[in-house]
């Protein structure tokens, strides 16, 4: 009994409450526009979490992660269109392709230090984008339309947004749970050690090359899975909506400003940016071209100069400052 | 028994010879001191022995196995661990997190690793600051964190690279006492230092390097009298 | 391949490579001294191209004539940006610096979109379409002029950094900023100057590009990407490296366009870049 009470601590209770609310949302909210936005939040939270495993926990900054998203989307779509293979199998195939490429690309490029690694990821992503833009089987500059099928789970296609909502919620929760598990395991500690000081980590028996590559592979495979779901939801993919530098950087921005290297950070980032982006675009985008993105750019510059460790970092620092002050107060008054 | 044996070890960078045909061995349970002027190659020797650098020629044998050219993490798995000249704790992590990472190598479960880590934290007197990030600690504590973290890998041999640098005399005595304690617990130690009274008092044997070559080897008393060593490094007869 | 086609491709590659080289030089200088990768560099190039365009359309100034003005404008802009943004993020973690300069890129690109619409702008001068025949190879006049001026600029930059007092101060700061400060060098001022020079160099590249290319709000991205590649290929932090990198990329792209297809020319340079990175990470002239 005491164990159960201990388990039901505040964060867990809040988590259960949030989960309950999220599960009930489609019963109350019927506007496809709002559902779509929440769905985007789930998708981006998932993708941000994927980036976060390599970039936030392991400290290897990739600005080319969209490439793996595109690889997932295109693999499952091409298999579906040309070989009539179920998107579920296509999703696994996409994840495998992404994983293999992550090993081939990742293992050698992870030996590079600092900016060199960043550029390698950028170069690879651009290569993927250029190939997709010019490959006939991938639709080249026209993109690919996912053929319509009767609404069902097997086809991973639905006529209403509600099933997509629950699917995306499930995926997002999965990504969240995976991040939590990693953080509290030996792997998480090792990732963090590598991030903080690679030489020291190596000297303590950590096979840095192995763990960095592993982080890369996990991260890439998650991105690919997200890509398949995206393709099945939007039913149209194009290199410019799946593999651009802008998209890679957006993931990075959301994860970092939300709080890199934390479980909640990527989700907070998605929560902040997706609705805000939607709102400013709806408000300003139509009338004055580019204004909402100008605000985005300006906001980034301002936020980074004020809070280099992101929102979650800021909050946790505030929390520990508060705790230290309370402890001091207790010491002084002798409580 | 010789725990660590080095034969014919050589390394050059560009045209500069850093280590030349070095040969020495470390007996199990002893404390070997490594001294020499700056640039003598002491840290290079550490790097070569622990796998951070590949030697141009020569062999390193640990517990009878040839470990030449192995990656540092493999060497750590076999029981040799090192600290760094420029203190490298995981700055943003707490003392406990730092030490736990060391313990994780031999204890995969985090709970278990934390227990082991706590043992070493207590031993080094860091219990009061388990939850403080390493970067907030004074230098002597940071060195102790690095020490605790290295010990948590439960090594047979530990290489200490100028662990006393930057410490005041009281702190030096404190750490020297800890070194003597872990030695008597059975750990073999190789220590690089510039603080003469510390290294002379703690070492069983001393090795002197100059321009990458061994110029003397023996008990501290002999070394302090040796004319070559005085010439190259000590400057005058060192009175123990 | 016919040897004339070979020569033509080579010449075309070198000519554009010269322009890549000076964009790369700007990036390289900033990285070498301040240790920061300027993700917004493409936007700087774009701004300089628009400046050159408006100098022409409003005042009738030939882009080659307005080069010093464009350079001066970008230099001043560089100082402003350094003071307002870069200075504040110099000590921040790499990710934060990346985000900050990315934010600047987005801001400037969309400012241009707002002010000047997405339409392409280009300049027609007397020599825009002229070409001279050098031993069977057709050399476009504006591109040749751009190449020559680019080389001159590289020479001027080199002499400035190698021989002048400011140049020595810059090199000292690049090597060890703390020691430089102790020697009495005003490091913050050097940073402003370096950022200014880096942008000015890019400004000149922009002006030169306007003599044979066109501009639009996102034009900078692909040029900057290529410049980054050139920098890293040649060796981040190396002057000769930036130049070598620029020329090599220019030639590689030129051959890629002919041998495979124009659409894939960037792919060749990216692929070559990745291969070089994996085989020799410090670049051709870089130090390990």
PDB file of C-alpha atoms in Angstrom, chain C residues 5-278:
ATOM      1  CA  UNK C   5      34.799  20.759 -73.511  1.00  0.00           C
ATOM      2  CA  UNK C   6      37.183  19.750 -70.747  1.00  0.00           C
ATOM      3  CA  UNK C   7      38.925  23.106 -70.856  1.00  0.00           C
ATOM      4  CA  UNK C   8      35.606  24.946 -70.992  1.00  0.00           C
ATOM      5  CA  UNK C   9      34.250  23.063 -68.009  1.00  0.00           C
ATOM      6  CA  UNK C  10      37.438  23.637 -66.073  1.00  0.00           C
ATOM      7  CA  UNK C  11      37.462  27.352 -66.808  1.00  0.00           C
ATOM      8  CA  UNK C  12      33.797  27.768 -65.895  1.00  0.00           C
ATOM      9  CA  UNK C  13      34.408  25.920 -62.670  1.00  0.00           C
ATOM     10  CA  UNK C  14      37.396  28.041 -61.723  1.00  0.00           C
ATOM     11  CA  UNK C  15      35.613  31.287 -62.481  1.00  0.00           C
ATOM     12  CA  UNK C  16      32.672  30.542 -60.241  1.00  0.00           C
ATOM     13  CA  UNK C  17      35.072  28.979 -57.772  1.00  0.00           C
ATOM     14  CA  UNK C  18      36.667  32.372 -57.305  1.00  0.00           C
ATOM     15  CA  UNK C  19      33.392  33.798 -56.085  1.00  0.00           C
ATOM     16  CA  UNK C  20      32.810  30.817 -53.816  1.00  0.00           C
ATOM     17  CA  UNK C  21      36.295  31.401 -52.479  1.00  0.00           C
ATOM     18  CA  UNK C  22      35.652  34.913 -51.240  1.00  0.00           C
ATOM     19  CA  UNK C  23      32.362  33.982 -49.625  1.00  0.00           C
ATOM     20  CA  UNK C  24      34.241  31.154 -47.977  1.00  0.00           C
ATOM     21  CA  UNK C  25      36.989  33.554 -46.906  1.00  0.00           C
ATOM     22  CA  UNK C  26      34.462  35.668 -45.066  1.00  0.00           C
ATOM     23  CA  UNK C  27      33.008  32.664 -43.253  1.00  0.00           C
ATOM     24  CA  UNK C  28      36.469  31.332 -42.565  1.00  0.00           C
ATOM     25  CA  UNK C  29      37.774  34.544 -41.066  1.00  0.00           C
ATOM     26  CA  UNK C  30      34.843  34.756 -38.699  1.00  0.00           C
ATOM     27  CA  UNK C  31      35.253  31.154 -37.641  1.00  0.00           C
ATOM     28  CA  UNK C  32      39.001  31.333 -37.318  1.00  0.00           C
ATOM     29  CA  UNK C  33      38.996  34.367 -35.047  1.00  0.00           C
ATOM     30  CA  UNK C  34      35.736  34.079 -33.171  1.00  0.00           C
ATOM     31  CA  UNK C  35      35.074  30.355 -33.317  1.00  0.00           C
ATOM     32  CA  UNK C  36      31.531  30.845 -34.498  1.00  0.00           C
ATOM     33  CA  UNK C  37      29.787  29.366 -37.530  1.00  0.00           C
ATOM     34  CA  UNK C  38      27.601  32.058 -38.976  1.00  0.00           C
ATOM     35  CA  UNK C  39      24.469  30.272 -40.168  1.00  0.00           C
ATOM     36  CA  UNK C  40      23.066  33.538 -41.470  1.00  0.00           C
ATOM     37  CA  UNK C  41      25.870  34.094 -43.932  1.00  0.00           C
ATOM     38  CA  UNK C  42      23.601  33.296 -46.849  1.00  0.00           C
ATOM     39  CA  UNK C  43      21.309  36.126 -45.845  1.00  0.00           C
ATOM     40  CA  UNK C  44      24.272  38.505 -45.828  1.00  0.00           C
ATOM     41  CA  UNK C  45      25.074  37.505 -49.367  1.00  0.00           C
ATOM     42  CA  UNK C  46      21.455  38.065 -50.314  1.00  0.00           C
ATOM     43  CA  UNK C  47      21.411  41.518 -48.727  1.00  0.00           C
ATOM     44  CA  UNK C  48      24.550  42.544 -50.550  1.00  0.00           C
ATOM     45  CA  UNK C  49      23.043  41.402 -53.839  1.00  0.00           C
ATOM     46  CA  UNK C  50      19.911  43.438 -53.227  1.00  0.00           C
ATOM     47  CA  UNK C  51      22.021  46.435 -52.235  1.00  0.00           C
ATOM     48  CA  UNK C  52      23.919  46.164 -55.476  1.00  0.00           C
ATOM     49  CA  UNK C  53      20.643  45.788 -57.369  1.00  0.00           C
ATOM     50  CA  UNK C  54      19.117  48.888 -55.835  1.00  0.00           C
ATOM     51  CA  UNK C  55      22.278  50.903 -56.409  1.00  0.00           C
ATOM     52  CA  UNK C  56      21.778  50.080 -60.049  1.00  0.00           C
ATOM     53  CA  UNK C  57      18.024  50.471 -60.348  1.00  0.00           C
ATOM     54  CA  UNK C  58      17.809  53.649 -58.272  1.00  0.00           C
ATOM     55  CA  UNK C  59      21.074  55.389 -59.040  1.00  0.00           C
ATOM     56  CA  UNK C  60      22.234  53.725 -62.207  1.00  0.00           C
ATOM     57  CA  UNK C  61      25.482  52.529 -60.658  1.00  0.00           C
ATOM     58  CA  UNK C  62      27.118  49.584 -62.336  1.00  0.00           C
ATOM     59  CA  UNK C  63      27.545  46.772 -59.811  1.00  0.00           C
ATOM     60  CA  UNK C  64      31.295  46.813 -60.254  1.00  0.00           C
ATOM     61  CA  UNK C  65      31.356  50.525 -59.547  1.00  0.00           C
ATOM     62  CA  UNK C  66      29.168  50.206 -56.478  1.00  0.00           C
ATOM     63  CA  UNK C  67      31.315  47.415 -55.046  1.00  0.00           C
ATOM     64  CA  UNK C  68      33.112  49.631 -52.506  1.00  0.00           C
ATOM     65  CA  UNK C  69      29.767  51.040 -51.358  1.00  0.00           C
ATOM     66  CA  UNK C  70      28.259  47.604 -50.940  1.00  0.00           C
ATOM     67  CA  UNK C  71      31.349  46.452 -49.086  1.00  0.00           C
ATOM     68  CA  UNK C  72      31.188  49.458 -46.771  1.00  0.00           C
ATOM     69  CA  UNK C  73      27.493  48.901 -46.100  1.00  0.00           C
ATOM     70  CA  UNK C  74      28.024  45.249 -45.246  1.00  0.00           C
ATOM     71  CA  UNK C  75      31.006  46.147 -43.072  1.00  0.00           C
ATOM     72  CA  UNK C  76      28.868  48.515 -41.025  1.00  0.00           C
ATOM     73  CA  UNK C  77      26.042  45.982 -40.916  1.00  0.00           C
ATOM     74  CA  UNK C  78      28.550  43.453 -39.644  1.00  0.00           C
ATOM     75  CA  UNK C  79      29.541  45.709 -36.790  1.00  0.00           C
ATOM     76  CA  UNK C  80      25.917  46.286 -35.866  1.00  0.00           C
ATOM     77  CA  UNK C  81      25.056  42.593 -35.900  1.00  0.00           C
ATOM     78  CA  UNK C  82      28.152  41.697 -33.961  1.00  0.00           C
ATOM     79  CA  UNK C  83      27.354  44.243 -31.283  1.00  0.00           C
ATOM     80  CA  UNK C  84      23.683  43.413 -30.954  1.00  0.00           C
ATOM     81  CA  UNK C  85      23.677  39.653 -31.317  1.00  0.00           C
ATOM     82  CA  UNK C  86      26.958  37.859 -31.807  1.00  0.00           C
ATOM     83  CA  UNK C  87      28.654  39.433 -28.839  1.00  0.00           C
ATOM     84  CA  UNK C  88      25.981  38.103 -26.536  1.00  0.00           C
ATOM     85  CA  UNK C  89      26.204  34.540 -27.711  1.00  0.00           C
ATOM     86  CA  UNK C  90      29.970  34.131 -27.944  1.00  0.00           C
ATOM     87  CA  UNK C  91      30.121  32.257 -24.671  1.00  0.00           C
ATOM     88  CA  UNK C  92      26.907  30.309 -25.135  1.00  0.00           C
ATOM     89  CA  UNK C  93      26.916  26.603 -26.027  1.00  0.00           C
ATOM     90  CA  UNK C  94      27.244  25.728 -29.711  1.00  0.00           C
ATOM     91  CA  UNK C  95      23.584  24.835 -30.124  1.00  0.00           C
ATOM     92  CA  UNK C  96      22.497  28.212 -28.850  1.00  0.00           C
ATOM     93  CA  UNK C  97      24.817  29.991 -31.247  1.00  0.00           C
ATOM     94  CA  UNK C  98      23.484  27.873 -34.070  1.00  0.00           C
ATOM     95  CA  UNK C  99      19.914  28.771 -33.174  1.00  0.00           C
ATOM     96  CA  UNK C 100      20.720  32.456 -32.828  1.00  0.00           C
ATOM     97  CA  UNK C 101      22.333  32.733 -36.254  1.00  0.00           C
ATOM     98  CA  UNK C 102      19.598  30.551 -37.721  1.00  0.00           C
ATOM     99  CA  UNK C 103      17.048  32.951 -36.261  1.00  0.00           C
ATOM    100  CA  UNK C 104      18.894  35.820 -37.884  1.00  0.00           C
ATOM    101  CA  UNK C 105      18.807  33.980 -41.217  1.00  0.00           C
ATOM    102  CA  UNK C 106      15.044  33.450 -41.022  1.00  0.00           C
ATOM    103  CA  UNK C 107      14.522  37.026 -39.940  1.00  0.00           C
ATOM    104  CA  UNK C 108      16.530  38.553 -42.770  1.00  0.00           C
ATOM    105  CA  UNK C 109      15.210  36.238 -45.478  1.00  0.00           C
ATOM    106  CA  UNK C 110      11.657  37.050 -44.582  1.00  0.00           C
ATOM    107  CA  UNK C 111      12.386  40.735 -44.197  1.00  0.00           C
ATOM    108  CA  UNK C 112      13.585  40.646 -47.782  1.00  0.00           C
ATOM    109  CA  UNK C 113      10.460  38.731 -48.756  1.00  0.00           C
ATOM    110  CA  UNK C 114       8.322  41.337 -47.083  1.00  0.00           C
ATOM    111  CA  UNK C 115      10.095  44.328 -48.572  1.00  0.00           C
ATOM    112  CA  UNK C 116      10.939  43.115 -52.026  1.00  0.00           C
ATOM    113  CA  UNK C 117       8.614  40.191 -52.879  1.00  0.00           C
ATOM    114  CA  UNK C 118       9.802  36.777 -54.012  1.00  0.00           C
ATOM    115  CA  UNK C 119      10.368  37.933 -57.599  1.00  0.00           C
ATOM    116  CA  UNK C 120      13.764  37.487 -59.106  1.00  0.00           C
ATOM    117  CA  UNK C 121      15.774  40.626 -59.718  1.00  0.00           C
ATOM    118  CA  UNK C 122      18.658  40.916 -62.099  1.00  0.00           C
ATOM    119  CA  UNK C 123      20.815  43.544 -63.664  1.00  0.00           C
ATOM    120  CA  UNK C 124      21.613  44.023 -67.311  1.00  0.00           C
ATOM    121  CA  UNK C 125      24.795  45.863 -68.130  1.00  0.00           C
ATOM    122  CA  UNK C 126      26.692  46.449 -71.347  1.00  0.00           C
ATOM    123  CA  UNK C 127      28.892  43.499 -70.697  1.00  0.00           C
ATOM    124  CA  UNK C 128      26.334  41.111 -69.160  1.00  0.00           C
ATOM    125  CA  UNK C 129      26.296  38.741 -72.090  1.00  0.00           C
ATOM    126  CA  UNK C 130      29.676  39.421 -73.565  1.00  0.00           C
ATOM    127  CA  UNK C 131      32.187  36.664 -73.893  1.00  0.00           C
ATOM    128  CA  UNK C 132      35.730  36.520 -75.152  1.00  0.00           C
ATOM    129  CA  UNK C 133      37.399  33.662 -76.907  1.00  0.00           C
ATOM    130  CA  UNK C 134      40.602  32.451 -75.234  1.00  0.00           C
ATOM    131  CA  UNK C 135      42.109  29.679 -77.301  1.00  0.00           C
ATOM    132  CA  UNK C 136      38.812  28.054 -78.189  1.00  0.00           C
ATOM    133  CA  UNK C 137      37.349  28.477 -74.735  1.00  0.00           C
ATOM    134  CA  UNK C 138      34.470  30.897 -74.398  1.00  0.00           C
ATOM    135  CA  UNK C 139      34.934  32.972 -71.281  1.00  0.00           C
ATOM    136  CA  UNK C 140      32.031  35.047 -70.052  1.00  0.00           C
ATOM    137  CA  UNK C 141      33.205  38.611 -69.441  1.00  0.00           C
ATOM    138  CA  UNK C 142      31.330  39.313 -66.200  1.00  0.00           C
ATOM    139  CA  UNK C 143      32.473  35.999 -64.749  1.00  0.00           C
ATOM    140  CA  UNK C 144      36.047  36.694 -65.743  1.00  0.00           C
ATOM    141  CA  UNK C 145      35.895  40.137 -64.185  1.00  0.00           C
ATOM    142  CA  UNK C 146      34.359  38.635 -61.054  1.00  0.00           C
ATOM    143  CA  UNK C 147      37.148  36.078 -60.847  1.00  0.00           C
ATOM    144  CA  UNK C 148      39.873  38.682 -61.265  1.00  0.00           C
ATOM    145  CA  UNK C 149      38.379  40.983 -58.672  1.00  0.00           C
ATOM    146  CA  UNK C 150      37.858  38.043 -56.336  1.00  0.00           C
ATOM    147  CA  UNK C 151      41.537  37.152 -56.614  1.00  0.00           C
ATOM    148  CA  UNK C 152      42.519  40.754 -56.020  1.00  0.00           C
ATOM    149  CA  UNK C 153      40.342  40.869 -52.952  1.00  0.00           C
ATOM    150  CA  UNK C 154      41.855  37.661 -51.656  1.00  0.00           C
ATOM    151  CA  UNK C 155      45.279  39.191 -52.141  1.00  0.00           C
ATOM    152  CA  UNK C 156      44.301  42.377 -50.336  1.00  0.00           C
ATOM    153  CA  UNK C 157      42.824  40.395 -47.456  1.00  0.00           C
ATOM    154  CA  UNK C 158      45.908  38.268 -47.216  1.00  0.00           C
ATOM    155  CA  UNK C 159      48.222  41.276 -47.110  1.00  0.00           C
ATOM    156  CA  UNK C 160      46.017  43.002 -44.570  1.00  0.00           C
ATOM    157  CA  UNK C 161      46.050  40.045 -42.248  1.00  0.00           C
ATOM    158  CA  UNK C 162      49.697  39.232 -42.761  1.00  0.00           C
ATOM    159  CA  UNK C 163      51.284  42.664 -42.767  1.00  0.00           C
ATOM    160  CA  UNK C 164      49.195  45.359 -41.147  1.00  0.00           C
ATOM    161  CA  UNK C 165      48.960  46.064 -37.425  1.00  0.00           C
ATOM    162  CA  UNK C 166      45.285  45.254 -37.423  1.00  0.00           C
ATOM    163  CA  UNK C 167      46.025  42.030 -39.223  1.00  0.00           C
ATOM    164  CA  UNK C 168      48.564  41.035 -36.623  1.00  0.00           C
ATOM    165  CA  UNK C 169      46.137  41.886 -33.862  1.00  0.00           C
ATOM    166  CA  UNK C 170      43.529  39.734 -35.576  1.00  0.00           C
ATOM    167  CA  UNK C 171      45.879  36.797 -35.869  1.00  0.00           C
ATOM    168  CA  UNK C 172      46.933  37.138 -32.259  1.00  0.00           C
ATOM    169  CA  UNK C 173      43.318  37.127 -31.130  1.00  0.00           C
ATOM    170  CA  UNK C 174      42.618  34.084 -33.262  1.00  0.00           C
ATOM    171  CA  UNK C 175      45.473  32.172 -31.687  1.00  0.00           C
ATOM    172  CA  UNK C 176      44.916  33.056 -28.064  1.00  0.00           C
ATOM    173  CA  UNK C 177      42.411  35.692 -27.162  1.00  0.00           C
ATOM    174  CA  UNK C 178      43.344  35.844 -23.516  1.00  0.00           C
ATOM    175  CA  UNK C 179      46.995  36.429 -24.251  1.00  0.00           C
ATOM    176  CA  UNK C 180      46.031  38.981 -26.877  1.00  0.00           C
ATOM    177  CA  UNK C 181      43.926  40.848 -24.348  1.00  0.00           C
ATOM    178  CA  UNK C 182      46.807  40.820 -21.899  1.00  0.00           C
ATOM    179  CA  UNK C 183      48.993  42.315 -24.585  1.00  0.00           C
ATOM    180  CA  UNK C 184      46.663  45.274 -24.776  1.00  0.00           C
ATOM    181  CA  UNK C 185      44.647  44.236 -27.793  1.00  0.00           C
ATOM    182  CA  UNK C 186      41.040  45.375 -27.560  1.00  0.00           C
ATOM    183  CA  UNK C 187      39.478  41.999 -28.238  1.00  0.00           C
ATOM    184  CA  UNK C 188      35.827  43.141 -28.448  1.00  0.00           C
ATOM    185  CA  UNK C 189      36.859  45.740 -31.005  1.00  0.00           C
ATOM    186  CA  UNK C 190      38.766  43.128 -33.000  1.00  0.00           C
ATOM    187  CA  UNK C 191      35.678  40.939 -33.018  1.00  0.00           C
ATOM    188  CA  UNK C 192      33.603  43.755 -34.466  1.00  0.00           C
ATOM    189  CA  UNK C 193      36.185  44.471 -37.120  1.00  0.00           C
ATOM    190  CA  UNK C 194      36.539  40.814 -38.032  1.00  0.00           C
ATOM    191  CA  UNK C 195      32.811  40.322 -38.340  1.00  0.00           C
ATOM    192  CA  UNK C 196      32.650  43.458 -40.421  1.00  0.00           C
ATOM    193  CA  UNK C 197      35.421  42.317 -42.733  1.00  0.00           C
ATOM    194  CA  UNK C 198      33.845  38.882 -43.049  1.00  0.00           C
ATOM    195  CA  UNK C 199      30.579  40.433 -44.131  1.00  0.00           C
ATOM    196  CA  UNK C 200      32.269  42.960 -46.387  1.00  0.00           C
ATOM    197  CA  UNK C 201      34.055  40.163 -48.201  1.00  0.00           C
ATOM    198  CA  UNK C 202      30.717  38.474 -48.733  1.00  0.00           C
ATOM    199  CA  UNK C 203      29.302  41.816 -49.803  1.00  0.00           C
ATOM    200  CA  UNK C 204      31.826  42.041 -52.584  1.00  0.00           C
ATOM    201  CA  UNK C 205      30.941  38.505 -53.642  1.00  0.00           C
ATOM    202  CA  UNK C 206      27.303  39.566 -53.788  1.00  0.00           C
ATOM    203  CA  UNK C 207      28.049  42.594 -55.884  1.00  0.00           C
ATOM    204  CA  UNK C 208      30.111  40.489 -58.250  1.00  0.00           C
ATOM    205  CA  UNK C 209      27.354  37.903 -58.506  1.00  0.00           C
ATOM    206  CA  UNK C 210      24.853  40.553 -59.560  1.00  0.00           C
ATOM    207  CA  UNK C 211      26.794  41.054 -62.789  1.00  0.00           C
ATOM    208  CA  UNK C 212      25.801  37.632 -64.047  1.00  0.00           C
ATOM    209  CA  UNK C 213      23.270  36.126 -61.642  1.00  0.00           C
ATOM    210  CA  UNK C 214      19.920  37.098 -60.161  1.00  0.00           C
ATOM    211  CA  UNK C 215      18.717  37.616 -56.638  1.00  0.00           C
ATOM    212  CA  UNK C 216      15.636  36.623 -54.611  1.00  0.00           C
ATOM    213  CA  UNK C 217      15.033  36.369 -50.863  1.00  0.00           C
ATOM    214  CA  UNK C 218      16.332  32.822 -50.395  1.00  0.00           C
ATOM    215  CA  UNK C 219      19.170  33.013 -52.905  1.00  0.00           C
ATOM    216  CA  UNK C 220      21.748  33.016 -50.157  1.00  0.00           C
ATOM    217  CA  UNK C 221      21.046  29.568 -48.843  1.00  0.00           C
ATOM    218  CA  UNK C 222      22.536  27.459 -51.592  1.00  0.00           C
ATOM    219  CA  UNK C 223      25.508  29.800 -52.048  1.00  0.00           C
ATOM    220  CA  UNK C 224      26.233  29.836 -48.340  1.00  0.00           C
ATOM    221  CA  UNK C 225      25.886  26.076 -48.132  1.00  0.00           C
ATOM    222  CA  UNK C 226      28.427  25.758 -50.895  1.00  0.00           C
ATOM    223  CA  UNK C 227      30.672  28.254 -49.145  1.00  0.00           C
ATOM    224  CA  UNK C 228      30.467  26.270 -45.899  1.00  0.00           C
ATOM    225  CA  UNK C 229      31.453  23.163 -47.796  1.00  0.00           C
ATOM    226  CA  UNK C 230      34.326  24.986 -49.440  1.00  0.00           C
ATOM    227  CA  UNK C 231      35.525  26.177 -46.034  1.00  0.00           C
ATOM    228  CA  UNK C 232      35.426  22.788 -44.417  1.00  0.00           C
ATOM    229  CA  UNK C 233      36.895  21.079 -47.456  1.00  0.00           C
ATOM    230  CA  UNK C 234      39.823  23.445 -47.490  1.00  0.00           C
ATOM    231  CA  UNK C 235      40.200  23.384 -43.769  1.00  0.00           C
ATOM    232  CA  UNK C 236      38.260  25.521 -41.304  1.00  0.00           C
ATOM    233  CA  UNK C 237      40.506  28.284 -40.091  1.00  0.00           C
ATOM    234  CA  UNK C 238      42.883  28.170 -43.028  1.00  0.00           C
ATOM    235  CA  UNK C 239      43.086  31.098 -45.450  1.00  0.00           C
ATOM    236  CA  UNK C 240      44.574  29.051 -48.258  1.00  0.00           C
ATOM    237  CA  UNK C 241      42.035  26.378 -47.460  1.00  0.00           C
ATOM    238  CA  UNK C 242      39.056  28.632 -48.089  1.00  0.00           C
ATOM    239  CA  UNK C 243      40.432  29.628 -51.468  1.00  0.00           C
ATOM    240  CA  UNK C 244      41.412  26.103 -52.446  1.00  0.00           C
ATOM    241  CA  UNK C 245      38.058  24.824 -51.235  1.00  0.00           C
ATOM    242  CA  UNK C 246      36.154  27.405 -53.237  1.00  0.00           C
ATOM    243  CA  UNK C 247      38.021  26.641 -56.446  1.00  0.00           C
ATOM    244  CA  UNK C 248      37.766  22.892 -55.988  1.00  0.00           C
ATOM    245  CA  UNK C 249      34.032  23.005 -55.339  1.00  0.00           C
ATOM    246  CA  UNK C 250      33.534  25.278 -58.320  1.00  0.00           C
ATOM    247  CA  UNK C 251      35.343  22.846 -60.600  1.00  0.00           C
ATOM    248  CA  UNK C 252      33.652  19.783 -59.077  1.00  0.00           C
ATOM    249  CA  UNK C 253      30.227  21.303 -59.634  1.00  0.00           C
ATOM    250  CA  UNK C 254      31.093  22.303 -63.142  1.00  0.00           C
ATOM    251  CA  UNK C 255      32.153  18.793 -64.031  1.00  0.00           C
ATOM    252  CA  UNK C 256      29.228  17.334 -62.172  1.00  0.00           C
ATOM    253  CA  UNK C 257      26.811  19.362 -64.221  1.00  0.00           C
ATOM    254  CA  UNK C 258      28.360  18.140 -67.454  1.00  0.00           C
ATOM    255  CA  UNK C 259      29.086  14.540 -66.562  1.00  0.00           C
ATOM    256  CA  UNK C 260      25.883  13.718 -64.701  1.00  0.00           C
ATOM    257  CA  UNK C 261      23.349  16.489 -65.010  1.00  0.00           C
ATOM    258  CA  UNK C 262      22.893  20.129 -63.928  1.00  0.00           C
ATOM    259  CA  UNK C 263      20.333  19.071 -61.356  1.00  0.00           C
ATOM    260  CA  UNK C 264      22.899  16.909 -59.633  1.00  0.00           C
ATOM    261  CA  UNK C 265      25.777  19.356 -59.592  1.00  0.00           C
ATOM    262  CA  UNK C 266      25.227  20.173 -55.964  1.00  0.00           C
ATOM    263  CA  UNK C 267      25.044  16.500 -55.162  1.00  0.00           C
ATOM    264  CA  UNK C 268      28.556  16.045 -56.504  1.00  0.00           C
ATOM    265  CA  UNK C 269      29.951  18.751 -54.303  1.00  0.00           C
ATOM    266  CA  UNK C 270      28.121  17.460 -51.239  1.00  0.00           C
ATOM    267  CA  UNK C 271      29.237  13.914 -51.911  1.00  0.00           C
ATOM    268  CA  UNK C 272      32.826  15.021 -52.494  1.00  0.00           C
ATOM    269  CA  UNK C 273      32.579  17.009 -49.294  1.00  0.00           C
ATOM    270  CA  UNK C 274      31.427  14.054 -47.240  1.00  0.00           C
ATOM    271  CA  UNK C 275      34.149  11.852 -48.676  1.00  0.00           C
ATOM    272  CA  UNK C 276      36.834  14.390 -47.841  1.00  0.00           C
ATOM    273  CA  UNK C 277      35.407  14.830 -44.349  1.00  0.00           C
ATOM    274  CA  UNK C 278      35.538  11.134 -43.684  1.00  0.00           C
TER     275      UNK C 278
END
